[in-house]
PDB file of C-alpha atoms in Angstrom:
ATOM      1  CA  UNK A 100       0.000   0.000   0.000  1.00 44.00           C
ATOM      2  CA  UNK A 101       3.132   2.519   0.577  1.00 44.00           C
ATOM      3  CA  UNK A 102       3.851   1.695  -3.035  1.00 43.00           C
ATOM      4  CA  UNK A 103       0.678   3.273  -4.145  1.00 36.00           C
ATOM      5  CA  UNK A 104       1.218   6.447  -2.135  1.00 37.00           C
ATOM      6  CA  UNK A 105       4.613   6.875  -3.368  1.00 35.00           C
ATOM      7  CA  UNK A 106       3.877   6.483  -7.012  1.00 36.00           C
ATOM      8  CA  UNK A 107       0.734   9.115  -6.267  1.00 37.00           C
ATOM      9  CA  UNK A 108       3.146  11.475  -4.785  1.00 38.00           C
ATOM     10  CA  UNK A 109       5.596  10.960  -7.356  1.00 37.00           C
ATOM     11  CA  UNK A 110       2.738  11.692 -10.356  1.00 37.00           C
ATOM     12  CA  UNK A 111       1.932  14.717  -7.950  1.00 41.00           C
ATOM     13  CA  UNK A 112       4.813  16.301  -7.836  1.00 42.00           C
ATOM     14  CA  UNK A 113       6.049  15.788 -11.863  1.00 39.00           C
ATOM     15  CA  UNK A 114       3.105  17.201 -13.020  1.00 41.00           C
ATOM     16  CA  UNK A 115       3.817  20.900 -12.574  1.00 54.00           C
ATOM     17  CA  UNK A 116       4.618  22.019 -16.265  1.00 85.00           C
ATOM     18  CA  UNK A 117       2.956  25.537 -17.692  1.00 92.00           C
ATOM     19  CA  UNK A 118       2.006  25.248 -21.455  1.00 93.00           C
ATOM     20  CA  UNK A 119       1.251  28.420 -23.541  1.00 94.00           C
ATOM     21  CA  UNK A 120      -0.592  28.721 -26.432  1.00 92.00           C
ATOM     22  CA  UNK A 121      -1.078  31.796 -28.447  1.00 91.00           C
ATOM     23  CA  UNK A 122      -4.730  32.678 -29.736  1.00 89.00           C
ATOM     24  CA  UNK A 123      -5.936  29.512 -28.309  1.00 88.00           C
ATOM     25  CA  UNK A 124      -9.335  29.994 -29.556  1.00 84.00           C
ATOM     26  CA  UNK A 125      -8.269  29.599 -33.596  1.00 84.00           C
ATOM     27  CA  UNK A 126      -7.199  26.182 -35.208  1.00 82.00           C
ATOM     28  CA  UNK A 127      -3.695  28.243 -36.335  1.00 84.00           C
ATOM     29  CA  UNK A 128      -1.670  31.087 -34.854  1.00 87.00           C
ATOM     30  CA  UNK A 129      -3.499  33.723 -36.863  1.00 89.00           C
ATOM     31  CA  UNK A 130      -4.870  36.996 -35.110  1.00 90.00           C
ATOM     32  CA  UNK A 131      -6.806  39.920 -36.765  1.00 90.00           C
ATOM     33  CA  UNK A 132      -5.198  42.984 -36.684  1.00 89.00           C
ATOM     34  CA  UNK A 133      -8.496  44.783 -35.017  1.00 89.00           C
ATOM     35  CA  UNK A 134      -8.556  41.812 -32.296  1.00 89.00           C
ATOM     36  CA  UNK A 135      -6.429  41.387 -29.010  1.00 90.00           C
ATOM     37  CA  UNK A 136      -3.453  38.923 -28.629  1.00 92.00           C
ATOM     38  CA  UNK A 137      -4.845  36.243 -26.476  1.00 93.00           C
ATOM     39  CA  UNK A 138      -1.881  34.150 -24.261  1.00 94.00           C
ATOM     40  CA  UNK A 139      -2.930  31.296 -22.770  1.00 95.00           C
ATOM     41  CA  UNK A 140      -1.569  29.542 -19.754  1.00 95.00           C
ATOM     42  CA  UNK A 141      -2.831  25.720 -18.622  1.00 95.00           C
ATOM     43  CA  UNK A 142      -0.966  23.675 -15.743  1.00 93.00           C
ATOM     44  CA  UNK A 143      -2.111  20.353 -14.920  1.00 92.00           C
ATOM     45  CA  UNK A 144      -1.643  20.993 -11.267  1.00 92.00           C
ATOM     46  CA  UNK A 145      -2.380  24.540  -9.102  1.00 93.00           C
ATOM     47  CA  UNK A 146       0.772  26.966  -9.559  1.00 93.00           C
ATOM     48  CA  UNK A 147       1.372  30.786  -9.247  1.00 94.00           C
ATOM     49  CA  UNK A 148       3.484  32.134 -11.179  1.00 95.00           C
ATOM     50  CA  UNK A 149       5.286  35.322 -13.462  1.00 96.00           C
ATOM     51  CA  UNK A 150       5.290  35.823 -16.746  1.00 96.00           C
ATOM     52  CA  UNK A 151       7.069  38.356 -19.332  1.00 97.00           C
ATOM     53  CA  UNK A 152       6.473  38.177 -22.872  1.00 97.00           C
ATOM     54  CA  UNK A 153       8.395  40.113 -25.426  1.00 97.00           C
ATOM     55  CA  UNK A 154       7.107  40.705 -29.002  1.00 96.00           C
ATOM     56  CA  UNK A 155       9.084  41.452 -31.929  1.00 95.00           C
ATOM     57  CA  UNK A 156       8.581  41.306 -35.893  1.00 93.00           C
ATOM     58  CA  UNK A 157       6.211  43.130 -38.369  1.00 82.00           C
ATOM     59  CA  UNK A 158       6.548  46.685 -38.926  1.00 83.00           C
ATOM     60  CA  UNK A 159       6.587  47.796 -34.949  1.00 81.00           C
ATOM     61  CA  UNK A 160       8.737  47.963 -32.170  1.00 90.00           C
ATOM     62  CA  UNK A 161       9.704  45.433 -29.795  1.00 94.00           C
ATOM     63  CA  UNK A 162       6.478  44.904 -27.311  1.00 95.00           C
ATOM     64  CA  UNK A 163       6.912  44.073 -23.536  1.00 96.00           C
ATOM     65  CA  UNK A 164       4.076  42.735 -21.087  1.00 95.00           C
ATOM     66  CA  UNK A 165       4.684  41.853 -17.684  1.00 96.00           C
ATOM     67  CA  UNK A 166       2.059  39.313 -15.659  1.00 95.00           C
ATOM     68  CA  UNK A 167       2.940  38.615 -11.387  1.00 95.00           C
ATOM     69  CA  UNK A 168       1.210  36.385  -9.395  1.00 95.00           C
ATOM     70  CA  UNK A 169      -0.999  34.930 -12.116  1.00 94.00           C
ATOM     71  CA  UNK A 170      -2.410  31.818 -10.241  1.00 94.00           C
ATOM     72  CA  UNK A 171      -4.373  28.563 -12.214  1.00 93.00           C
ATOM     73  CA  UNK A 172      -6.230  25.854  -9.948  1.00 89.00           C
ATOM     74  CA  UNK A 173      -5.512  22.185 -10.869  1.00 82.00           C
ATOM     75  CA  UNK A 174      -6.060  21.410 -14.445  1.00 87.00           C
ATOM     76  CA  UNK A 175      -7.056  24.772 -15.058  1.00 91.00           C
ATOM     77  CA  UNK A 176      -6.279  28.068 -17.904  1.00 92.00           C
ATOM     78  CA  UNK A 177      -5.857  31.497 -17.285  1.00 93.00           C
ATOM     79  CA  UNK A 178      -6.220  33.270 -20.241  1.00 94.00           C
ATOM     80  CA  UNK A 179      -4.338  37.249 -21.007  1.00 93.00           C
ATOM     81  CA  UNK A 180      -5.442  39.375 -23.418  1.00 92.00           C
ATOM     82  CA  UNK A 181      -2.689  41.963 -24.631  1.00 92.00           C
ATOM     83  CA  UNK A 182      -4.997  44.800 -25.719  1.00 87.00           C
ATOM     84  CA  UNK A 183      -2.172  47.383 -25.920  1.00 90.00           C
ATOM     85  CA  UNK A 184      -0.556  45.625 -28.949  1.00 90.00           C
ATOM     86  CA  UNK A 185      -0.062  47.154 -31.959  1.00 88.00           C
ATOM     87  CA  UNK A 186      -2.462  46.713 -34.262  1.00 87.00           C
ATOM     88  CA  UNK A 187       0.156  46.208 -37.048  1.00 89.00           C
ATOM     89  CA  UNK A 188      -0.056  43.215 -39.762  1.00 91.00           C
ATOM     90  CA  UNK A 189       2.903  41.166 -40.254  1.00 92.00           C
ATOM     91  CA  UNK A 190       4.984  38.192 -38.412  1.00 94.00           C
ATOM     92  CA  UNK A 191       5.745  37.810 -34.965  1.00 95.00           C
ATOM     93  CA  UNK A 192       8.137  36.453 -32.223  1.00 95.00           C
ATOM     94  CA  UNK A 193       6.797  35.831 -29.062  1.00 96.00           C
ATOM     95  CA  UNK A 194       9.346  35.057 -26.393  1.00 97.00           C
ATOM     96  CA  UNK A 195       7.809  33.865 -23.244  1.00 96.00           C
ATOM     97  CA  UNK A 196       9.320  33.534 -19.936  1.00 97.00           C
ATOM     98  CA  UNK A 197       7.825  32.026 -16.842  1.00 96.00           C
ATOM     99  CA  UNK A 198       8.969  31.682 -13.090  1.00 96.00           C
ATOM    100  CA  UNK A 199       7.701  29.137 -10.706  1.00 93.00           C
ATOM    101  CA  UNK A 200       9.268  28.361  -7.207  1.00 92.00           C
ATOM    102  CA  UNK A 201      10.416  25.397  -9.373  1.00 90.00           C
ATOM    103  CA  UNK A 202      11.982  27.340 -11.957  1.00 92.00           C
ATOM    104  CA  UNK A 203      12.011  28.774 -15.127  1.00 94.00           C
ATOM    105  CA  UNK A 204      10.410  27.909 -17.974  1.00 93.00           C
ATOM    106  CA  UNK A 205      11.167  29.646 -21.724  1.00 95.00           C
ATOM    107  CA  UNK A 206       9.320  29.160 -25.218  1.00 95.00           C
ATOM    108  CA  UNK A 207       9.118  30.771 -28.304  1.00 96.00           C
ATOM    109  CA  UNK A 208       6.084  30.874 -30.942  1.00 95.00           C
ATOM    110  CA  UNK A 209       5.780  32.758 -34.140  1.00 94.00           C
ATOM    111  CA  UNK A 210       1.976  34.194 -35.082  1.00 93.00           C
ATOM    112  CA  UNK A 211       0.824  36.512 -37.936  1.00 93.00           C
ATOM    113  CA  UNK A 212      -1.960  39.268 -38.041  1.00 92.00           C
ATOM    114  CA  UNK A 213      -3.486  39.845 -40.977  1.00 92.00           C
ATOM    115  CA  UNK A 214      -6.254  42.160 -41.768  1.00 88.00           C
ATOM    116  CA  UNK A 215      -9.994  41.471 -42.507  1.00 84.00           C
ATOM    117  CA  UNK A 216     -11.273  40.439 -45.504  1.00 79.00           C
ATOM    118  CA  UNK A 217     -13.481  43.347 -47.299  1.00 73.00           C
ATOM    119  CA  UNK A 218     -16.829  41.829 -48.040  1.00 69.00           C
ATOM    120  CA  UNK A 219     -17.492  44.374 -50.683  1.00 69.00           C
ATOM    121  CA  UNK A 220     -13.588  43.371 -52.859  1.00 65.00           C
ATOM    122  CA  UNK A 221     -14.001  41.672 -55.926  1.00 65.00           C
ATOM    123  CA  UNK A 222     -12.834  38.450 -56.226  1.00 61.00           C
ATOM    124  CA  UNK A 223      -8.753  37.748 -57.182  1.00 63.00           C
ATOM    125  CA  UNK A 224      -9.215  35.697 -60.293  1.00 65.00           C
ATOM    126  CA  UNK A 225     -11.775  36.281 -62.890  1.00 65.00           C
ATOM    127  CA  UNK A 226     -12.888  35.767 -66.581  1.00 66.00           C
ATOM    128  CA  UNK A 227     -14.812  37.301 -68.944  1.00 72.00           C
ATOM    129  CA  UNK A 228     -16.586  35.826 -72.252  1.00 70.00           C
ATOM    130  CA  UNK A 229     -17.769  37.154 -75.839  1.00 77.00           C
ATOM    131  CA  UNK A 230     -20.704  34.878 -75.828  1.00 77.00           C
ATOM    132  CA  UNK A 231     -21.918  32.085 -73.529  1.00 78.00           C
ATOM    133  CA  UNK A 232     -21.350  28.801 -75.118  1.00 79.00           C
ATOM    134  CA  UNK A 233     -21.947  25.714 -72.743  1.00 80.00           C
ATOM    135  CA  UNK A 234     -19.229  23.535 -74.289  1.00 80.00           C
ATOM    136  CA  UNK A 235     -16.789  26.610 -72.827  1.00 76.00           C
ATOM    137  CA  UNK A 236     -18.416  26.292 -69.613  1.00 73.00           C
ATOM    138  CA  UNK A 237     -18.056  22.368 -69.499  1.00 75.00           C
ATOM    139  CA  UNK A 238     -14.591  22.702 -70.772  1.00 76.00           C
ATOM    140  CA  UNK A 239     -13.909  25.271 -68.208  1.00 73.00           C
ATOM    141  CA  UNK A 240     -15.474  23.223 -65.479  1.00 75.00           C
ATOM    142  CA  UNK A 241     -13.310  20.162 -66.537  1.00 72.00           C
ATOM    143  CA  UNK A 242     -16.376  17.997 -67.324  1.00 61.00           C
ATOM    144  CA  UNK A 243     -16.342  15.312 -70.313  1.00 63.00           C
ATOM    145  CA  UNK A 244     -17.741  17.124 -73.278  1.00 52.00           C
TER     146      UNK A 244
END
């Protein structure tokens, strides 16, 4: 039985990792320019901890944000949102650095912003025709004539 407890503790203890995730709510690290930089912190165990993040890439100077005693329960998130970015478009560095009693932990991840799509634009490819034949518009939809 003090097998059990020890191998608890032990699972206990190695757990304490902090993983960050940039714009955690899309399926890729793409932000729109007009929207806030979202960081996202999950631990699998409760921690406090500091963070500082610096930006750099695109068109605009280097960024800093500092975060102190940000604190996640047990399998938990904590999610920051960097409103004060610059709104430019381009590629980015993020360099993030995190201290826990433990230690510290660094990471890097690249992101772009882009800008919104204009509904009203016209589309990037188009074509134009004398007369409307519907063997051209077979041929052009690749179906067997």
């Amino acid at each position: 039985m003090n097998i059990l407890y020890l191998a608890a503790a032990i699972l206990a203890a190695s757990g304490g990792g902090i993983d960050v995730h940039l714009a955690p709510d899309q399926p890729i690290p793409i932000v729109y320019a007009d929207e806030p930089l979202i960081v996202e912190f999950t631990s699998d165990t409760p921690v406090t901890f500091d963070a500082k993040i610096a930006i750099t890439g695109g068109n605009a100077p280097e960024y800093r944000a500092v975060f102190e005693d940000l604190q996640i329960r047990g399998s938990g998130q904590y999610w920051a949102a960097l409103d004060d970015f610059p709104n430019d478009r381009g590629r980015f560095t993020a360099d993030i650095s995190i201290l826990t009693e433990d230690g510290e932990i660094n990471s890097t991840h690249e992101f772009c912003r882009v800008g919104r799509p204009f509904a009203e634009s016209s589309a990037p490819v188009g074509m134009e025709m004398q007369r409307f034949d519907p063997d051209q518009l077979q041929a052009l939809l690749g179906l067997p004539l």
